[in-house]
Short mmCIF file of C-alpha atoms in Angstrom, two decimals:
data_model
loop_
_atom_site.label_atom_id
_atom_site.label_comp_id
_atom_site.label_asym_id
_atom_site.label_seq_id
_atom_site.Cartn_x
_atom_site.Cartn_y
_atom_site.Cartn_z
CA ALA A 1 -21.52 -15.07 4.56
CA GLN A 2 -19.07 -13.01 6.66
CA LYS A 3 -15.84 -12.10 4.80
CA ILE A 4 -13.90 -11.74 8.24
CA THR A 5 -14.53 -13.58 11.21
CA GLN A 6 -12.95 -12.82 14.59
CA THR A 7 -14.39 -15.19 17.18
CA GLN A 8 -12.89 -13.64 20.29
CA PRO A 9 -14.88 -10.65 21.49
CA GLY A 10 -12.30 -10.39 24.27
CA MET A 11 -9.16 -11.37 25.21
CA PHE A 12 -6.92 -10.92 28.49
CA VAL A 13 -2.97 -11.49 28.77
CA GLN A 14 -0.37 -10.54 31.22
CA GLU A 15 2.31 -8.14 30.42
CA LYS A 16 5.31 -9.56 28.83
CA GLU A 17 3.41 -12.68 27.51
CA ALA A 18 2.56 -13.26 23.95
CA VAL A 19 -0.97 -13.37 22.61
CA THR A 20 -2.67 -14.61 19.53
CA LEU A 21 -5.81 -12.94 18.07
CA ASP A 22 -7.80 -15.07 15.75
CA CYS A 23 -9.09 -14.10 12.39
CA THR A 24 -10.40 -16.51 9.40
CA TYR A 25 -11.55 -15.05 6.15
CA ASP A 26 -13.69 -15.92 3.33
CA THR A 27 -12.95 -15.38 -0.26
CA SER A 28 -13.03 -17.05 -3.66
CA ASP A 29 -10.64 -14.46 -5.17
CA PRO A 30 -6.97 -15.83 -5.42
CA SER A 31 -5.47 -12.51 -4.89
CA TYR A 32 -6.46 -10.74 -1.86
CA GLY A 33 -4.66 -8.80 1.03
CA LEU A 34 -5.13 -9.26 4.92
CA PHE A 35 -4.75 -6.32 7.32
CA TRP A 36 -4.46 -6.15 11.18
CA TYR A 37 -5.38 -2.73 12.70
CA LYS A 38 -5.30 -1.44 16.56
CA GLN A 39 -8.03 1.01 17.60
CA PRO A 40 -7.36 2.49 21.23
CA SER A 41 -9.98 4.29 22.74
CA SER A 42 -9.35 7.78 21.02
CA GLY A 43 -10.76 5.94 17.97
CA GLU A 44 -7.67 6.32 15.38
CA MET A 45 -7.24 2.95 13.34
CA ILE A 46 -3.50 2.20 13.48
CA PHE A 47 -2.06 -0.02 10.78
CA LEU A 48 0.14 -3.09 12.26
CA ILE A 49 0.94 -5.46 9.88
CA TYR A 50 -0.26 -6.70 6.06
CA GLN A 51 -0.09 -9.85 4.23
CA GLY A 52 -0.52 -10.62 0.64
CA SER A 53 -1.91 -13.89 -0.62
CA TYR A 54 0.93 -14.53 -2.45
CA ASP A 55 3.34 -13.74 -0.09
CA GLN A 56 5.73 -16.82 0.77
CA GLN A 57 6.64 -15.79 4.18
CA ASN A 58 4.69 -14.84 7.17
CA ALA A 59 4.69 -11.05 7.54
CA THR A 60 6.46 -9.50 10.82
CA GLU A 61 6.85 -6.05 11.96
CA GLY A 62 8.39 -5.50 15.48
CA ARG A 63 6.55 -7.35 18.08
CA TYR A 64 3.70 -8.13 15.54
CA SER A 65 3.62 -11.21 13.23
CA LEU A 66 0.75 -12.56 11.28
CA ASN A 67 0.33 -16.42 11.15
CA PHE A 68 -0.84 -17.11 7.71
CA GLN A 69 -2.53 -20.32 7.09
CA LYS A 70 -3.98 -20.15 3.35
CA ALA A 71 -5.55 -23.44 3.28
CA ARG A 72 -7.24 -22.90 6.55
CA LYS A 73 -7.98 -19.36 5.65
CA SER A 74 -6.69 -17.98 8.67
CA ALA A 75 -4.51 -14.97 9.55
CA ASN A 76 -3.89 -14.83 13.05
CA LEU A 77 -1.90 -12.01 14.65
CA VAL A 78 0.55 -12.91 17.11
CA ILE A 79 1.71 -10.08 19.48
CA SER A 80 4.94 -11.08 21.34
CA ALA A 81 5.87 -9.82 24.94
CA SER A 82 2.57 -7.75 25.43
CA GLN A 83 2.91 -4.42 27.02
CA LEU A 84 0.02 -2.34 28.85
CA GLY A 85 -0.27 -0.13 25.89
CA ASP A 86 -1.15 -3.00 23.73
CA SER A 87 -4.82 -2.73 25.44
CA ALA A 88 -7.19 -1.73 22.54
CA MET A 89 -9.67 -3.15 20.09
CA TYR A 90 -7.79 -5.21 17.17
CA PHE A 91 -9.53 -5.36 13.72
CA CYS A 92 -8.70 -7.98 10.96
CA ALA A 93 -9.65 -6.83 7.35
CA MET A 94 -9.33 -8.21 4.00
CA ARG A 95 -9.24 -6.63 0.49
CA GLU A 96 -10.02 -8.53 -2.61
CA GLY A 97 -8.56 -8.59 -5.91
CA ARG A 98 -5.51 -6.43 -6.92
CA GLY A 99 -6.84 -3.33 -8.39
CA SER A 100 -5.16 -0.15 -9.15
CA THR A 101 -6.44 1.28 -5.48
CA LEU A 102 -6.79 0.01 -2.31
CA GLY A 103 -10.76 -0.71 -2.94
CA ARG A 104 -13.16 -1.95 -0.16
CA LEU A 105 -11.73 -3.27 2.89
CA TYR A 106 -13.92 -5.66 4.82
CA PHE A 107 -13.51 -5.58 8.64
CA GLY A 108 -14.27 -8.21 11.32
CA ARG A 109 -16.21 -7.29 14.60
CA GLY A 110 -12.77 -6.91 16.43
CA THR A 111 -11.18 -8.45 19.50
CA GLN A 112 -10.82 -6.46 22.69
CA LEU A 113 -7.44 -7.02 24.21
CA THR A 114 -6.69 -6.14 27.54
CA VAL A 115 -3.23 -6.57 29.11
CA TRP A 116 -2.86 -6.72 32.79
CA PRO A 117 0.26 -6.08 34.89
CA LYS B 1 5.32 13.58 7.66
CA ALA B 2 1.89 14.47 8.64
CA GLY B 3 -0.83 11.66 8.97
CA VAL B 4 -4.27 11.61 7.83
CA THR B 5 -6.27 14.91 9.18
CA GLN B 6 -9.92 14.55 9.78
CA THR B 7 -11.96 17.61 10.60
CA PRO B 8 -13.89 18.51 12.88
CA ARG B 9 -13.33 15.59 15.45
CA TYR B 10 -16.68 16.12 17.18
CA LEU B 11 -20.00 17.17 15.76
CA ILE B 12 -23.42 17.32 17.11
CA LYS B 13 -26.11 17.96 14.71
CA THR B 14 -30.07 17.95 14.52
CA ARG B 15 -32.07 15.29 12.76
CA GLY B 16 -32.89 16.79 9.30
CA GLN B 17 -29.90 18.76 9.07
CA GLN B 18 -26.62 18.04 6.75
CA VAL B 19 -23.32 17.76 7.62
CA THR B 20 -19.86 17.86 5.58
CA LEU B 21 -16.82 16.17 6.95
CA SER B 22 -13.19 16.69 5.34
CA CYS B 23 -10.29 14.53 5.24
CA SER B 24 -6.85 15.59 4.29
CA PRO B 25 -4.83 12.24 3.11
CA ILE B 26 -1.18 11.70 3.61
CA SER B 27 0.93 13.97 1.24
CA GLY B 28 1.26 12.09 -1.91
CA HIS B 29 -1.44 9.67 -1.51
CA ARG B 30 -4.08 9.88 -4.01
CA SER B 31 -6.72 7.27 -2.68
CA VAL B 32 -9.14 8.24 0.02
CA SER B 33 -11.89 6.11 1.36
CA TRP B 34 -14.38 6.82 4.01
CA TYR B 35 -15.82 4.19 6.50
CA GLN B 36 -18.68 4.23 9.06
CA GLN B 37 -18.49 2.71 12.68
CA THR B 38 -21.02 1.78 14.80
CA PRO B 39 -21.39 -0.39 17.81
CA GLY B 40 -24.18 -2.21 15.87
CA GLN B 41 -22.96 -2.76 12.37
CA GLY B 42 -19.16 -2.62 12.99
CA LEU B 43 -16.97 -0.77 10.22
CA GLN B 44 -18.79 -0.36 7.03
CA PHE B 45 -17.40 0.90 3.86
CA LEU B 46 -18.86 3.90 2.47
CA PHE B 47 -16.89 5.07 -0.71
CA GLU B 48 -13.48 5.29 -2.23
CA TYR B 49 -11.94 8.28 -4.18
CA PHE B 50 -8.81 8.53 -6.53
CA SER B 51 -7.85 11.15 -8.68
CA GLU B 52 -11.34 13.02 -8.18
CA THR B 53 -13.40 10.03 -9.30
CA GLN B 54 -15.52 7.68 -7.16
CA ARG B 55 -13.92 4.00 -7.59
CA ASN B 56 -16.03 2.19 -5.09
CA LYS B 57 -19.26 2.52 -3.47
CA GLY B 58 -20.72 0.45 -0.50
CA ASN B 59 -24.26 -0.02 0.69
CA PHE B 60 -25.42 3.31 1.80
CA PRO B 61 -28.27 5.31 0.64
CA GLY B 62 -28.05 8.46 -1.53
CA ARG B 63 -28.14 10.93 1.33
CA PHE B 64 -24.30 9.78 1.60
CA SER B 65 -22.26 11.40 -1.11
CA GLY B 66 -18.47 12.53 -1.40
CA ARG B 67 -15.97 14.12 -3.56
CA GLN B 68 -12.44 14.41 -3.90
CA PHE B 69 -10.58 17.53 -4.98
CA SER B 70 -7.60 17.92 -6.97
CA ASN B 71 -5.08 18.10 -4.09
CA SER B 72 -6.77 14.69 -2.78
CA ARG B 73 -8.35 16.13 0.02
CA SER B 74 -12.07 14.71 0.32
CA GLU B 75 -15.21 15.74 1.70
CA MET B 76 -18.13 13.70 2.77
CA ASN B 77 -21.61 14.81 3.06
CA VAL B 78 -24.64 13.43 4.56
CA SER B 79 -28.00 15.21 4.15
CA THR B 80 -31.43 14.88 6.01
CA LEU B 81 -29.74 13.30 9.08
CA GLU B 82 -31.31 10.52 10.92
CA LEU B 83 -30.37 9.45 14.25
CA GLY B 84 -28.96 6.34 13.05
CA ASP B 85 -26.32 8.19 11.37
CA SER B 86 -24.70 8.75 14.56
CA ALA B 87 -21.43 7.20 14.43
CA LEU B 88 -17.45 7.41 13.98
CA TYR B 89 -16.54 8.47 10.46
CA LEU B 90 -13.13 7.12 9.55
CA CYS B 91 -11.09 8.20 6.31
CA ALA B 92 -8.39 5.99 4.97
CA SER B 93 -5.46 7.36 2.93
CA SER B 94 -3.52 4.98 0.57
CA LEU B 95 -0.94 5.46 -2.08
CA GLY B 96 -3.39 4.52 -4.98
CA ASP B 97 -0.67 2.97 -6.90
CA THR B 98 -1.34 2.22 -10.33
CA GLU B 99 0.75 -1.07 -10.35
CA GLY B 100 -1.43 -2.56 -7.51
CA ARG B 101 1.15 -2.17 -4.96
CA ASP B 102 -1.32 -0.59 -2.51
CA THR B 103 -0.60 -2.77 0.78
CA GLU B 104 -1.20 -0.08 3.56
CA ALA B 105 -4.24 2.25 4.55
CA PHE B 106 -3.78 4.58 7.07
CA PHE B 107 -6.49 6.00 8.89
CA GLY B 108 -7.39 9.35 10.67
CA GLN B 109 -8.71 10.03 14.12
CA GLY B 110 -12.08 9.85 12.96
CA THR B 111 -15.20 12.30 13.33
CA ARG B 112 -17.50 11.34 15.84
CA LEU B 113 -20.98 12.44 14.76
CA THR B 114 -23.86 12.48 17.28
CA VAL B 115 -27.47 13.31 15.71
CA VAL B 116 -29.94 14.43 18.18
#
């Protein structure tokens, strides 16, 4: 079974509008972490936001927020006020457990976001 | 503060050759992970190193190996290259905090390997 599922291969949003990128995860470990990364065409993976399984509040970082619904096992990324520079591939990832190192990240297949003027 | 540096950025090799890729993590980070990204398989975990020791290993053949030096820099080696090894190889740097507070991994720009 897939650990991370991103069901939207592509999304389109107009500049200044908000957009939600979906992510569901599958784990039986009570301790896990969820990540979102942005990958522009240059290839570099840019860290956006992190949510721990025990965090009580949804994570926010500037225009990015993570809509964490633990019972549904979903961790959707919300980008408010989209900008042209937000056009990129977005990956959801998960780490299981709480070891002394980051460990292995499981990635989804990504969502290609296109922001149009 | 300098980010994660991967060298070289681009590489073209012939089938059967071997290749070594390098990754310098963020200063103070002791954990380095490697990922392979291809259009067909997506992002796949290769291995993780912490304090010069391999901590985790993905499901790749023995032709893929790595090591980490005392300054936390890491190298990845692929021997007997195959066409299917063509990919973007990404290195991730993280704190490697022993109290389990690792919550961020910062990636380099990757090395794009083409095997012909």
